[in-house]
Amino acid sequence: MKIQSKRFRIILILLPAITLGLIYFFRQQLFDLGTLFPGCPSYTYLHIYCPGCGNTRSVQHLLSGDLAGSLRYNPVPVFGILLLLLGYVEMLSYSFNRRVRLIPRSKPFWSIIGLVFIIYFVVRNFIRIF
């Protein structure tokens, strides 16, 4: 399937509305889903936060519209959603024959981002913000 096809463009344009509608419609089920997950074993037994600790609470705060609360629990879901949005805009512009690069593609940039996240995951075990 060509990325510039009319059918692909229509699907690409409708995708955010459909996604937001589904999230709004199933919002309560998404909140309840977070209660079904077991506690983090590394925090339960060792009392240290793993890189995934706080992701569920972070997403629940995002669904409530609380960006600050979401960032407080774990910034990774917010960063991931930002990357998805930028990638969506890039793909949408490409489907209309416009080349827009919003996501950096240099290795040093992503190395620095990875290093910042690694430092954050280590430091948050020493500084309790919860």
mmCIF file of N, CA and C in Angstrom:
data_model
loop_
_atom_site.group_PDB
_atom_site.id
_atom_site.type_symbol
_atom_site.label_atom_id
_atom_site.label_comp_id
_atom_site.label_asym_id
_atom_site.label_seq_id
_atom_site.Cartn_x
_atom_site.Cartn_y
_atom_site.Cartn_z
ATOM 1 N N MET A 1 0.851 -1.174 0.000
ATOM 2 C CA MET A 1 0.000 0.000 0.000
ATOM 3 C C MET A 1 0.893 1.232 0.000
ATOM 4 N N LYS A 2 0.640 2.116 -0.935
ATOM 5 C CA LYS A 2 1.408 3.353 -0.995
ATOM 6 C C LYS A 2 0.987 4.266 0.141
ATOM 7 N N ILE A 3 1.967 4.940 0.717
ATOM 8 C CA ILE A 3 1.665 5.814 1.846
ATOM 9 C C ILE A 3 0.930 7.074 1.394
ATOM 10 N N GLN A 4 0.983 7.410 0.099
ATOM 11 C CA GLN A 4 0.289 8.594 -0.388
ATOM 12 C C GLN A 4 -1.111 8.276 -0.918
ATOM 13 N N SER A 5 -1.583 7.058 -0.783
ATOM 14 C CA SER A 5 -2.892 6.707 -1.319
ATOM 15 C C SER A 5 -4.002 7.427 -0.555
ATOM 16 N N LYS A 6 -5.113 7.639 -1.255
ATOM 17 C CA LYS A 6 -6.233 8.374 -0.660
ATOM 18 C C LYS A 6 -6.826 7.618 0.531
ATOM 19 N N ARG A 7 -6.929 6.324 0.406
ATOM 20 C CA ARG A 7 -7.483 5.503 1.484
ATOM 21 C C ARG A 7 -6.615 5.595 2.742
ATOM 22 N N PHE A 8 -5.303 5.541 2.554
ATOM 23 C CA PHE A 8 -4.385 5.637 3.687
ATOM 24 C C PHE A 8 -4.507 7.000 4.360
ATOM 25 N N ARG A 9 -4.649 8.061 3.575
ATOM 26 C CA ARG A 9 -4.803 9.406 4.131
ATOM 27 C C ARG A 9 -6.065 9.514 4.975
ATOM 28 N N ILE A 10 -7.157 8.952 4.485
ATOM 29 C CA ILE A 10 -8.419 9.007 5.231
ATOM 30 C C ILE A 10 -8.280 8.272 6.562
ATOM 31 N N ILE A 11 -7.687 7.090 6.521
ATOM 32 C CA ILE A 11 -7.481 6.323 7.753
ATOM 33 C C ILE A 11 -6.576 7.093 8.707
ATOM 34 N N LEU A 12 -5.531 7.693 8.166
ATOM 35 C CA LEU A 12 -4.582 8.436 8.990
ATOM 36 C C LEU A 12 -5.219 9.660 9.631
ATOM 37 N N ILE A 13 -6.118 10.308 8.913
ATOM 38 C CA ILE A 13 -6.801 11.487 9.454
ATOM 39 C C ILE A 13 -7.820 11.086 10.520
ATOM 40 N N LEU A 14 -8.510 9.968 10.318
ATOM 41 C CA LEU A 14 -9.535 9.531 11.271
ATOM 42 C C LEU A 14 -8.961 8.825 12.501
ATOM 43 N N LEU A 15 -7.737 8.364 12.408
ATOM 44 C CA LEU A 15 -7.131 7.586 13.490
ATOM 45 C C LEU A 15 -7.137 8.297 14.847
ATOM 46 N N PRO A 16 -6.750 9.572 14.953
ATOM 47 C CA PRO A 16 -6.778 10.213 16.281
ATOM 48 C C PRO A 16 -8.181 10.320 16.861
ATOM 49 N N ALA A 17 -9.160 10.637 16.032
ATOM 50 C CA ALA A 17 -10.531 10.762 16.532
ATOM 51 C C ALA A 17 -11.044 9.415 17.038
ATOM 52 N N ILE A 18 -10.767 8.364 16.300
ATOM 53 C CA ILE A 18 -11.197 7.025 16.714
ATOM 54 C C ILE A 18 -10.483 6.618 18.006
ATOM 55 N N THR A 19 -9.181 6.872 18.071
ATOM 56 C CA THR A 19 -8.407 6.521 19.265
ATOM 57 C C THR A 19 -8.900 7.276 20.492
ATOM 58 N N LEU A 20 -9.085 8.587 20.356
ATOM 59 C CA LEU A 20 -9.570 9.380 21.489
ATOM 60 C C LEU A 20 -10.981 8.968 21.902
ATOM 61 N N GLY A 21 -11.818 8.636 20.925
ATOM 62 C CA GLY A 21 -13.162 8.167 21.239
ATOM 63 C C GLY A 21 -13.141 6.861 22.012
ATOM 64 N N LEU A 22 -12.292 5.932 21.589
ATOM 65 C CA LEU A 22 -12.178 4.655 22.299
ATOM 66 C C LEU A 22 -11.617 4.844 23.710
ATOM 67 N N ILE A 23 -10.626 5.715 23.838
ATOM 68 C CA ILE A 23 -10.066 5.979 25.170
ATOM 69 C C ILE A 23 -11.127 6.591 26.074
ATOM 70 N N TYR A 24 -11.898 7.534 25.541
ATOM 71 C CA TYR A 24 -12.948 8.158 26.354
ATOM 72 C C TYR A 24 -14.025 7.142 26.725
ATOM 73 N N PHE A 25 -14.424 6.305 25.762
ATOM 74 C CA PHE A 25 -15.484 5.334 25.995
ATOM 75 C C PHE A 25 -15.057 4.267 27.006
ATOM 76 N N PHE A 26 -13.809 3.821 26.924
ATOM 77 C CA PHE A 26 -13.318 2.753 27.804
ATOM 78 C C PHE A 26 -12.458 3.294 28.949
ATOM 79 N N ARG A 27 -12.603 4.568 29.271
ATOM 80 C CA ARG A 27 -11.756 5.188 30.282
ATOM 81 C C ARG A 27 -11.880 4.501 31.640
ATOM 82 N N GLN A 28 -13.092 4.224 32.082
ATOM 83 C CA GLN A 28 -13.264 3.587 33.388
ATOM 84 C C GLN A 28 -12.671 2.182 33.402
ATOM 85 N N GLN A 29 -12.822 1.452 32.313
ATOM 86 C CA GLN A 29 -12.233 0.117 32.243
ATOM 87 C C GLN A 29 -10.705 0.197 32.282
ATOM 88 N N LEU A 30 -10.142 1.250 31.664
ATOM 89 C CA LEU A 30 -8.692 1.421 31.709
ATOM 90 C C LEU A 30 -8.221 1.746 33.124
ATOM 91 N N PHE A 31 -9.011 2.539 33.869
ATOM 92 C CA PHE A 31 -8.676 2.807 35.264
ATOM 93 C C PHE A 31 -8.718 1.518 36.076
ATOM 94 N N ASP A 32 -9.776 0.736 35.891
ATOM 95 C CA ASP A 32 -9.936 -0.500 36.649
ATOM 96 C C ASP A 32 -8.867 -1.525 36.292
ATOM 97 N N LEU A 33 -8.392 -1.499 35.067
ATOM 98 C CA LEU A 33 -7.365 -2.438 34.634
ATOM 99 C C LEU A 33 -6.093 -2.280 35.458
ATOM 100 N N GLY A 34 -5.800 -1.051 35.865
ATOM 101 C CA GLY A 34 -4.606 -0.803 36.668
ATOM 102 C C GLY A 34 -4.641 -1.471 38.027
ATOM 103 N N THR A 35 -5.819 -1.756 38.544
ATOM 104 C CA THR A 35 -5.915 -2.408 39.853
ATOM 105 C C THR A 35 -5.692 -3.914 39.768
ATOM 106 N N LEU A 36 -5.730 -4.472 38.571
ATOM 107 C CA LEU A 36 -5.564 -5.911 38.402
ATOM 108 C C LEU A 36 -4.103 -6.344 38.353
ATOM 109 N N PHE A 37 -3.196 -5.392 38.113
ATOM 110 C CA PHE A 37 -1.787 -5.747 38.020
ATOM 111 C C PHE A 37 -1.206 -5.983 39.409
ATOM 112 N N PRO A 38 -0.338 -6.974 39.537
ATOM 113 C CA PRO A 38 0.289 -7.193 40.845
ATOM 114 C C PRO A 38 1.298 -6.084 41.138
ATOM 115 N N GLY A 39 1.690 -5.983 42.390
ATOM 116 C CA GLY A 39 2.694 -4.998 42.768
ATOM 117 C C GLY A 39 4.047 -5.337 42.166
ATOM 118 N N CYS A 40 4.881 -4.345 42.056
ATOM 119 C CA CYS A 40 6.217 -4.542 41.494
ATOM 120 C C CYS A 40 7.063 -5.383 42.450
ATOM 121 N N PRO A 41 7.625 -6.501 41.976
ATOM 122 C CA PRO A 41 8.422 -7.349 42.865
ATOM 123 C C PRO A 41 9.674 -6.647 43.396
ATOM 124 N N SER A 42 10.319 -5.824 42.567
ATOM 125 C CA SER A 42 11.540 -5.166 43.051
ATOM 126 C C SER A 42 11.219 -4.166 44.160
ATOM 127 N N TYR A 43 10.065 -3.514 44.085
ATOM 128 C CA TYR A 43 9.704 -2.586 45.156
ATOM 129 C C TYR A 43 9.152 -3.340 46.371
ATOM 130 N N THR A 44 8.396 -4.399 46.116
ATOM 131 C CA THR A 44 7.801 -5.163 47.210
ATOM 132 C C THR A 44 8.867 -5.825 48.081
ATOM 133 N N TYR A 45 9.859 -6.432 47.450
ATOM 134 C CA TYR A 45 10.840 -7.203 48.211
ATOM 135 C C TYR A 45 12.130 -6.443 48.511
ATOM 136 N N LEU A 46 12.545 -5.556 47.599
ATOM 137 C CA LEU A 46 13.827 -4.870 47.772
ATOM 138 C C LEU A 46 13.680 -3.390 48.122
ATOM 139 N N HIS A 47 12.468 -2.868 47.994
ATOM 140 C CA HIS A 47 12.177 -1.454 48.262
ATOM 141 C C HIS A 47 12.988 -0.502 47.385
ATOM 142 N N ILE A 48 13.193 -0.921 46.121
ATOM 143 C CA ILE A 48 13.791 -0.023 45.128
ATOM 144 C C ILE A 48 12.857 0.037 43.922
ATOM 145 N N TYR A 49 12.836 1.184 43.287
ATOM 146 C CA TYR A 49 11.980 1.361 42.116
ATOM 147 C C TYR A 49 12.682 0.825 40.875
ATOM 148 N N CYS A 50 11.983 0.009 40.111
ATOM 149 C CA CYS A 50 12.504 -0.434 38.826
ATOM 150 C C CYS A 50 12.137 0.632 37.782
ATOM 151 N N PRO A 51 12.672 0.560 36.555
ATOM 152 C CA PRO A 51 12.316 1.559 35.541
ATOM 153 C C PRO A 51 10.825 1.600 35.217
ATOM 154 N N GLY A 52 10.110 0.515 35.442
ATOM 155 C CA GLY A 52 8.684 0.490 35.130
ATOM 156 C C GLY A 52 7.776 0.908 36.269
ATOM 157 N N CYS A 53 8.347 1.093 37.456
ATOM 158 C CA CYS A 53 7.524 1.482 38.602
ATOM 159 C C CYS A 53 6.872 2.833 38.356
ATOM 160 N N GLY A 54 5.582 2.883 38.543
ATOM 161 C CA GLY A 54 4.838 4.129 38.380
ATOM 162 C C GLY A 54 4.213 4.304 37.016
ATOM 163 N N ASN A 55 4.482 3.393 36.079
ATOM 164 C CA ASN A 55 3.902 3.544 34.738
ATOM 165 C C ASN A 55 2.380 3.491 34.765
ATOM 166 N N THR A 56 1.809 2.553 35.504
ATOM 167 C CA THR A 56 0.353 2.430 35.549
ATOM 168 C C THR A 56 -0.276 3.675 36.157
ATOM 169 N N ARG A 57 0.268 4.138 37.270
ATOM 170 C CA ARG A 57 -0.265 5.357 37.894
ATOM 171 C C ARG A 57 -0.055 6.571 36.997
ATOM 172 N N SER A 58 1.059 6.591 36.280
ATOM 173 C CA SER A 58 1.329 7.697 35.362
ATOM 174 C C SER A 58 0.282 7.748 34.253
ATOM 175 N N VAL A 59 -0.034 6.602 33.680
ATOM 176 C CA VAL A 59 -1.048 6.553 32.618
ATOM 177 C C VAL A 59 -2.423 6.897 33.177
ATOM 178 N N GLN A 60 -2.733 6.448 34.385
ATOM 179 C CA GLN A 60 -4.022 6.796 34.985
ATOM 180 C C GLN A 60 -4.140 8.301 35.193
ATOM 181 N N HIS A 61 -3.073 8.948 35.596
ATOM 182 C CA HIS A 61 -3.109 10.405 35.751
ATOM 183 C C HIS A 61 -3.234 11.097 34.399
ATOM 184 N N LEU A 62 -2.601 10.546 33.378
ATOM 185 C CA LEU A 62 -2.754 11.109 32.034
ATOM 186 C C LEU A 62 -4.197 11.008 31.566
ATOM 187 N N LEU A 63 -4.840 9.879 31.827
ATOM 188 C CA LEU A 63 -6.239 9.713 31.433
ATOM 189 C C LEU A 63 -7.152 10.673 32.184
ATOM 190 N N SER A 64 -6.728 11.091 33.376
ATOM 191 C CA SER A 64 -7.504 12.068 34.146
ATOM 192 C C SER A 64 -7.193 13.498 33.735
ATOM 193 N N GLY A 65 -6.172 13.672 32.911
ATOM 194 C CA GLY A 65 -5.787 15.011 32.485
ATOM 195 C C GLY A 65 -4.784 15.677 33.410
ATOM 196 N N ASP A 66 -4.195 14.925 34.322
ATOM 197 C CA ASP A 66 -3.236 15.466 35.286
ATOM 198 C C ASP A 66 -1.816 15.195 34.798
ATOM 199 N N LEU A 67 -1.277 16.108 33.996
ATOM 200 C CA LEU A 67 0.054 15.930 33.423
ATOM 201 C C LEU A 67 1.138 15.980 34.500
ATOM 202 N N ALA A 68 1.013 16.896 35.450
ATOM 203 C CA ALA A 68 2.022 17.016 36.513
ATOM 204 C C ALA A 68 2.066 15.745 37.366
ATOM 205 N N GLY A 69 0.905 15.205 37.700
ATOM 206 C CA GLY A 69 0.860 13.962 38.468
ATOM 207 C C GLY A 69 1.446 12.804 37.691
ATOM 208 N N SER A 70 1.193 12.787 36.400
ATOM 209 C CA SER A 70 1.736 11.738 35.552
ATOM 210 C C SER A 70 3.260 11.798 35.514
ATOM 211 N N LEU A 71 3.798 12.989 35.354
ATOM 212 C CA LEU A 71 5.254 13.144 35.322
ATOM 213 C C LEU A 71 5.881 12.808 36.670
ATOM 214 N N ARG A 72 5.146 13.037 37.751
ATOM 215 C CA ARG A 72 5.666 12.743 39.080
ATOM 216 C C ARG A 72 5.869 11.242 39.279
ATOM 217 N N TYR A 73 4.968 10.440 38.757
ATOM 218 C CA TYR A 73 5.086 8.995 38.942
ATOM 219 C C TYR A 73 6.111 8.369 38.012
ATOM 220 N N ASN A 74 6.097 8.734 36.729
ATOM 221 C CA ASN A 74 7.083 8.213 35.786
ATOM 222 C C ASN A 74 6.967 9.009 34.488
ATOM 223 N N PRO A 75 8.046 9.626 34.021
ATOM 224 C CA PRO A 75 7.969 10.432 32.803
ATOM 225 C C PRO A 75 7.994 9.621 31.510
ATOM 226 N N VAL A 76 8.269 8.336 31.574
ATOM 227 C CA VAL A 76 8.404 7.534 30.357
ATOM 228 C C VAL A 76 7.112 7.478 29.531
ATOM 229 N N PRO A 77 5.925 7.249 30.119
ATOM 230 C CA PRO A 77 4.715 7.247 29.288
ATOM 231 C C PRO A 77 4.456 8.590 28.601
ATOM 232 N N VAL A 78 4.737 9.691 29.281
ATOM 233 C CA VAL A 78 4.536 11.011 28.675
ATOM 234 C C VAL A 78 5.494 11.189 27.505
ATOM 235 N N PHE A 79 6.751 10.782 27.698
ATOM 236 C CA PHE A 79 7.741 10.870 26.626
ATOM 237 C C PHE A 79 7.344 9.979 25.453
ATOM 238 N N GLY A 80 6.857 8.779 25.749
ATOM 239 C CA GLY A 80 6.420 7.870 24.685
ATOM 240 C C GLY A 80 5.244 8.415 23.899
ATOM 241 N N ILE A 81 4.288 9.014 24.584
ATOM 242 C CA ILE A 81 3.133 9.598 23.892
ATOM 243 C C ILE A 81 3.570 10.781 23.045
ATOM 244 N N LEU A 82 4.507 11.577 23.550
ATOM 245 C CA LEU A 82 5.038 12.693 22.764
ATOM 246 C C LEU A 82 5.708 12.186 21.490
ATOM 247 N N LEU A 83 6.489 11.114 21.605
ATOM 248 C CA LEU A 83 7.120 10.527 20.419
ATOM 249 C C LEU A 83 6.084 9.995 19.434
ATOM 250 N N LEU A 84 5.033 9.355 19.955
ATOM 251 C CA LEU A 84 3.970 8.862 19.075
ATOM 252 C C LEU A 84 3.281 10.001 18.333
ATOM 253 N N LEU A 85 3.014 11.096 19.026
ATOM 254 C CA LEU A 85 2.373 12.247 18.378
ATOM 255 C C LEU A 85 3.268 12.859 17.309
ATOM 256 N N LEU A 86 4.551 13.005 17.615
ATOM 257 C CA LEU A 86 5.474 13.552 16.623
ATOM 258 C C LEU A 86 5.596 12.622 15.419
ATOM 259 N N GLY A 87 5.654 11.323 15.669
ATOM 260 C CA GLY A 87 5.696 10.357 14.572
ATOM 261 C C GLY A 87 4.435 10.389 13.731
ATOM 262 N N TYR A 88 3.299 10.574 14.381
ATOM 263 C CA TYR A 88 2.034 10.677 13.651
ATOM 264 C C TYR A 88 2.032 11.903 12.741
ATOM 265 N N VAL A 89 2.491 13.040 13.263
ATOM 266 C CA VAL A 89 2.531 14.261 12.445
ATOM 267 C C VAL A 89 3.495 14.085 11.274
ATOM 268 N N GLU A 90 4.632 13.429 11.513
ATOM 269 C CA GLU A 90 5.569 13.161 10.417
ATOM 270 C C GLU A 90 4.925 12.294 9.342
ATOM 271 N N MET A 91 4.245 11.232 9.761
ATOM 272 C CA MET A 91 3.615 10.337 8.793
ATOM 273 C C MET A 91 2.487 11.033 8.045
ATOM 274 N N LEU A 92 1.719 11.841 8.751
ATOM 275 C CA LEU A 92 0.631 12.576 8.112
ATOM 276 C C LEU A 92 1.174 13.552 7.075
ATOM 277 N N SER A 93 2.232 14.276 7.420
ATOM 278 C CA SER A 93 2.804 15.220 6.457
ATOM 279 C C SER A 93 3.411 14.481 5.269
ATOM 280 N N TYR A 94 4.023 13.327 5.511
ATOM 281 C CA TYR A 94 4.601 12.544 4.421
ATOM 282 C C TYR A 94 3.520 12.005 3.488
ATOM 283 N N SER A 95 2.367 11.672 4.038
ATOM 284 C CA SER A 95 1.291 11.155 3.184
ATOM 285 C C SER A 95 0.744 12.236 2.255
ATOM 286 N N PHE A 96 0.972 13.512 2.600
ATOM 287 C CA PHE A 96 0.570 14.622 1.734
ATOM 288 C C PHE A 96 1.772 15.203 0.992
ATOM 289 N N ASN A 97 2.799 14.365 0.779
ATOM 290 C CA ASN A 97 3.999 14.705 0.006
ATOM 291 C C ASN A 97 4.792 15.868 0.590
ATOM 292 N N ARG A 98 4.805 15.986 1.881
ATOM 293 C CA ARG A 98 5.631 17.003 2.548
ATOM 294 C C ARG A 98 6.542 16.277 3.542
ATOM 295 N N ARG A 99 7.814 16.580 3.459
ATOM 296 C CA ARG A 99 8.780 15.938 4.354
ATOM 297 C C ARG A 99 9.031 16.837 5.555
ATOM 298 N N VAL A 100 8.487 16.448 6.683
ATOM 299 C CA VAL A 100 8.695 17.176 7.928
ATOM 300 C C VAL A 100 9.351 16.213 8.910
ATOM 301 N N ARG A 101 10.496 16.588 9.425
ATOM 302 C CA ARG A 101 11.207 15.754 10.402
ATOM 303 C C ARG A 101 11.117 16.414 11.770
ATOM 304 N N LEU A 102 10.321 15.844 12.636
ATOM 305 C CA LEU A 102 10.149 16.385 13.982
ATOM 306 C C LEU A 102 10.921 15.590 15.029
ATOM 307 N N ILE A 103 11.142 14.315 14.751
ATOM 308 C CA ILE A 103 11.862 13.454 15.685
ATOM 309 C C ILE A 103 13.333 13.441 15.292
ATOM 310 N N PRO A 104 14.217 13.833 16.201
ATOM 311 C CA PRO A 104 15.653 13.809 15.884
ATOM 312 C C PRO A 104 16.115 12.384 15.600
ATOM 313 N N ARG A 105 17.036 12.254 14.673
ATOM 314 C CA ARG A 105 17.522 10.934 14.296
ATOM 315 C C ARG A 105 19.017 10.750 14.544
ATOM 316 N N SER A 106 19.611 11.645 15.288
ATOM 317 C CA SER A 106 21.048 11.540 15.540
ATOM 318 C C SER A 106 21.310 10.635 16.748
ATOM 319 N N LYS A 107 22.349 9.834 16.636
ATOM 320 C CA LYS A 107 22.702 8.923 17.728
ATOM 321 C C LYS A 107 23.096 9.659 19.008
ATOM 322 N N PRO A 108 23.841 10.767 18.919
ATOM 323 C CA PRO A 108 24.171 11.468 20.172
ATOM 324 C C PRO A 108 22.932 11.960 20.925
ATOM 325 N N PHE A 109 21.930 12.433 20.201
ATOM 326 C CA PHE A 109 20.706 12.903 20.856
ATOM 327 C C PHE A 109 20.046 11.778 21.635
ATOM 328 N N TRP A 110 19.862 10.620 21.003
ATOM 329 C CA TRP A 110 19.198 9.499 21.661
ATOM 330 C C TRP A 110 20.071 8.899 22.758
ATOM 331 N N SER A 111 21.390 8.992 22.606
ATOM 332 C CA SER A 111 22.283 8.540 23.677
ATOM 333 C C SER A 111 22.115 9.409 24.913
ATOM 334 N N ILE A 112 22.009 10.720 24.708
ATOM 335 C CA ILE A 112 21.812 11.635 25.832
ATOM 336 C C ILE A 112 20.456 11.394 26.489
ATOM 337 N N ILE A 113 19.409 11.198 25.678
ATOM 338 C CA ILE A 113 18.076 10.910 26.231
ATOM 339 C C ILE A 113 18.120 9.621 27.057
ATOM 340 N N GLY A 114 18.753 8.583 26.518
ATOM 341 C CA GLY A 114 18.877 7.325 27.249
ATOM 342 C C GLY A 114 19.650 7.483 28.542
ATOM 343 N N LEU A 115 20.727 8.263 28.498
ATOM 344 C CA LEU A 115 21.524 8.509 29.692
ATOM 345 C C LEU A 115 20.731 9.278 30.745
ATOM 346 N N VAL A 116 19.949 10.253 30.313
ATOM 347 C CA VAL A 116 19.111 11.018 31.250
ATOM 348 C C VAL A 116 18.105 10.095 31.936
ATOM 349 N N PHE A 117 17.475 9.200 31.168
ATOM 350 C CA PHE A 117 16.518 8.270 31.768
ATOM 351 C C PHE A 117 17.210 7.301 32.731
ATOM 352 N N ILE A 118 18.384 6.819 32.369
ATOM 353 C CA ILE A 118 19.110 5.911 33.264
ATOM 354 C C ILE A 118 19.462 6.618 34.567
ATOM 355 N N ILE A 119 19.954 7.854 34.454
ATOM 356 C CA ILE A 119 20.278 8.628 35.660
ATOM 357 C C ILE A 119 19.024 8.852 36.497
ATOM 358 N N TYR A 120 17.907 9.165 35.830
ATOM 359 C CA TYR A 120 16.651 9.371 36.559
ATOM 360 C C TYR A 120 16.241 8.107 37.307
ATOM 361 N N PHE A 121 16.335 6.946 36.637
ATOM 362 C CA PHE A 121 15.914 5.703 37.271
ATOM 363 C C PHE A 121 16.787 5.360 38.479
ATOM 364 N N VAL A 122 18.058 5.735 38.449
ATOM 365 C CA VAL A 122 18.937 5.479 39.589
ATOM 366 C C VAL A 122 18.685 6.499 40.696
ATOM 367 N N VAL A 123 18.611 7.777 40.326
ATOM 368 C CA VAL A 123 18.479 8.847 41.318
ATOM 369 C C VAL A 123 17.145 8.775 42.050
ATOM 370 N N ARG A 124 16.093 8.357 41.388
ATOM 371 C CA ARG A 124 14.790 8.352 42.065
ATOM 372 C C ARG A 124 14.712 7.327 43.189
ATOM 373 N N ASN A 125 15.658 6.400 43.238
ATOM 374 C CA ASN A 125 15.709 5.481 44.372
ATOM 375 C C ASN A 125 16.337 6.127 45.601
ATOM 376 N N PHE A 126 17.061 7.213 45.396
ATOM 377 C CA PHE A 126 17.684 7.910 46.522
ATOM 378 C C PHE A 126 16.865 9.105 46.980
ATOM 379 N N ILE A 127 16.095 9.685 46.074
ATOM 380 C CA ILE A 127 15.265 10.841 46.395
ATOM 381 C C ILE A 127 13.815 10.407 46.247
ATOM 382 N N ARG A 128 13.129 10.209 47.333
ATOM 383 C CA ARG A 128 11.733 9.760 47.298
ATOM 384 C C ARG A 128 10.821 10.952 47.067
ATOM 385 N N ILE A 129 10.079 10.935 45.954
ATOM 386 C CA ILE A 129 9.152 12.033 45.664
ATOM 387 C C ILE A 129 7.706 11.601 45.819
ATOM 388 N N PHE A 130 7.488 10.364 46.239
ATOM 389 C CA PHE A 130 6.113 9.861 46.339
ATOM 390 C C PHE A 130 5.558 10.152 47.704
#
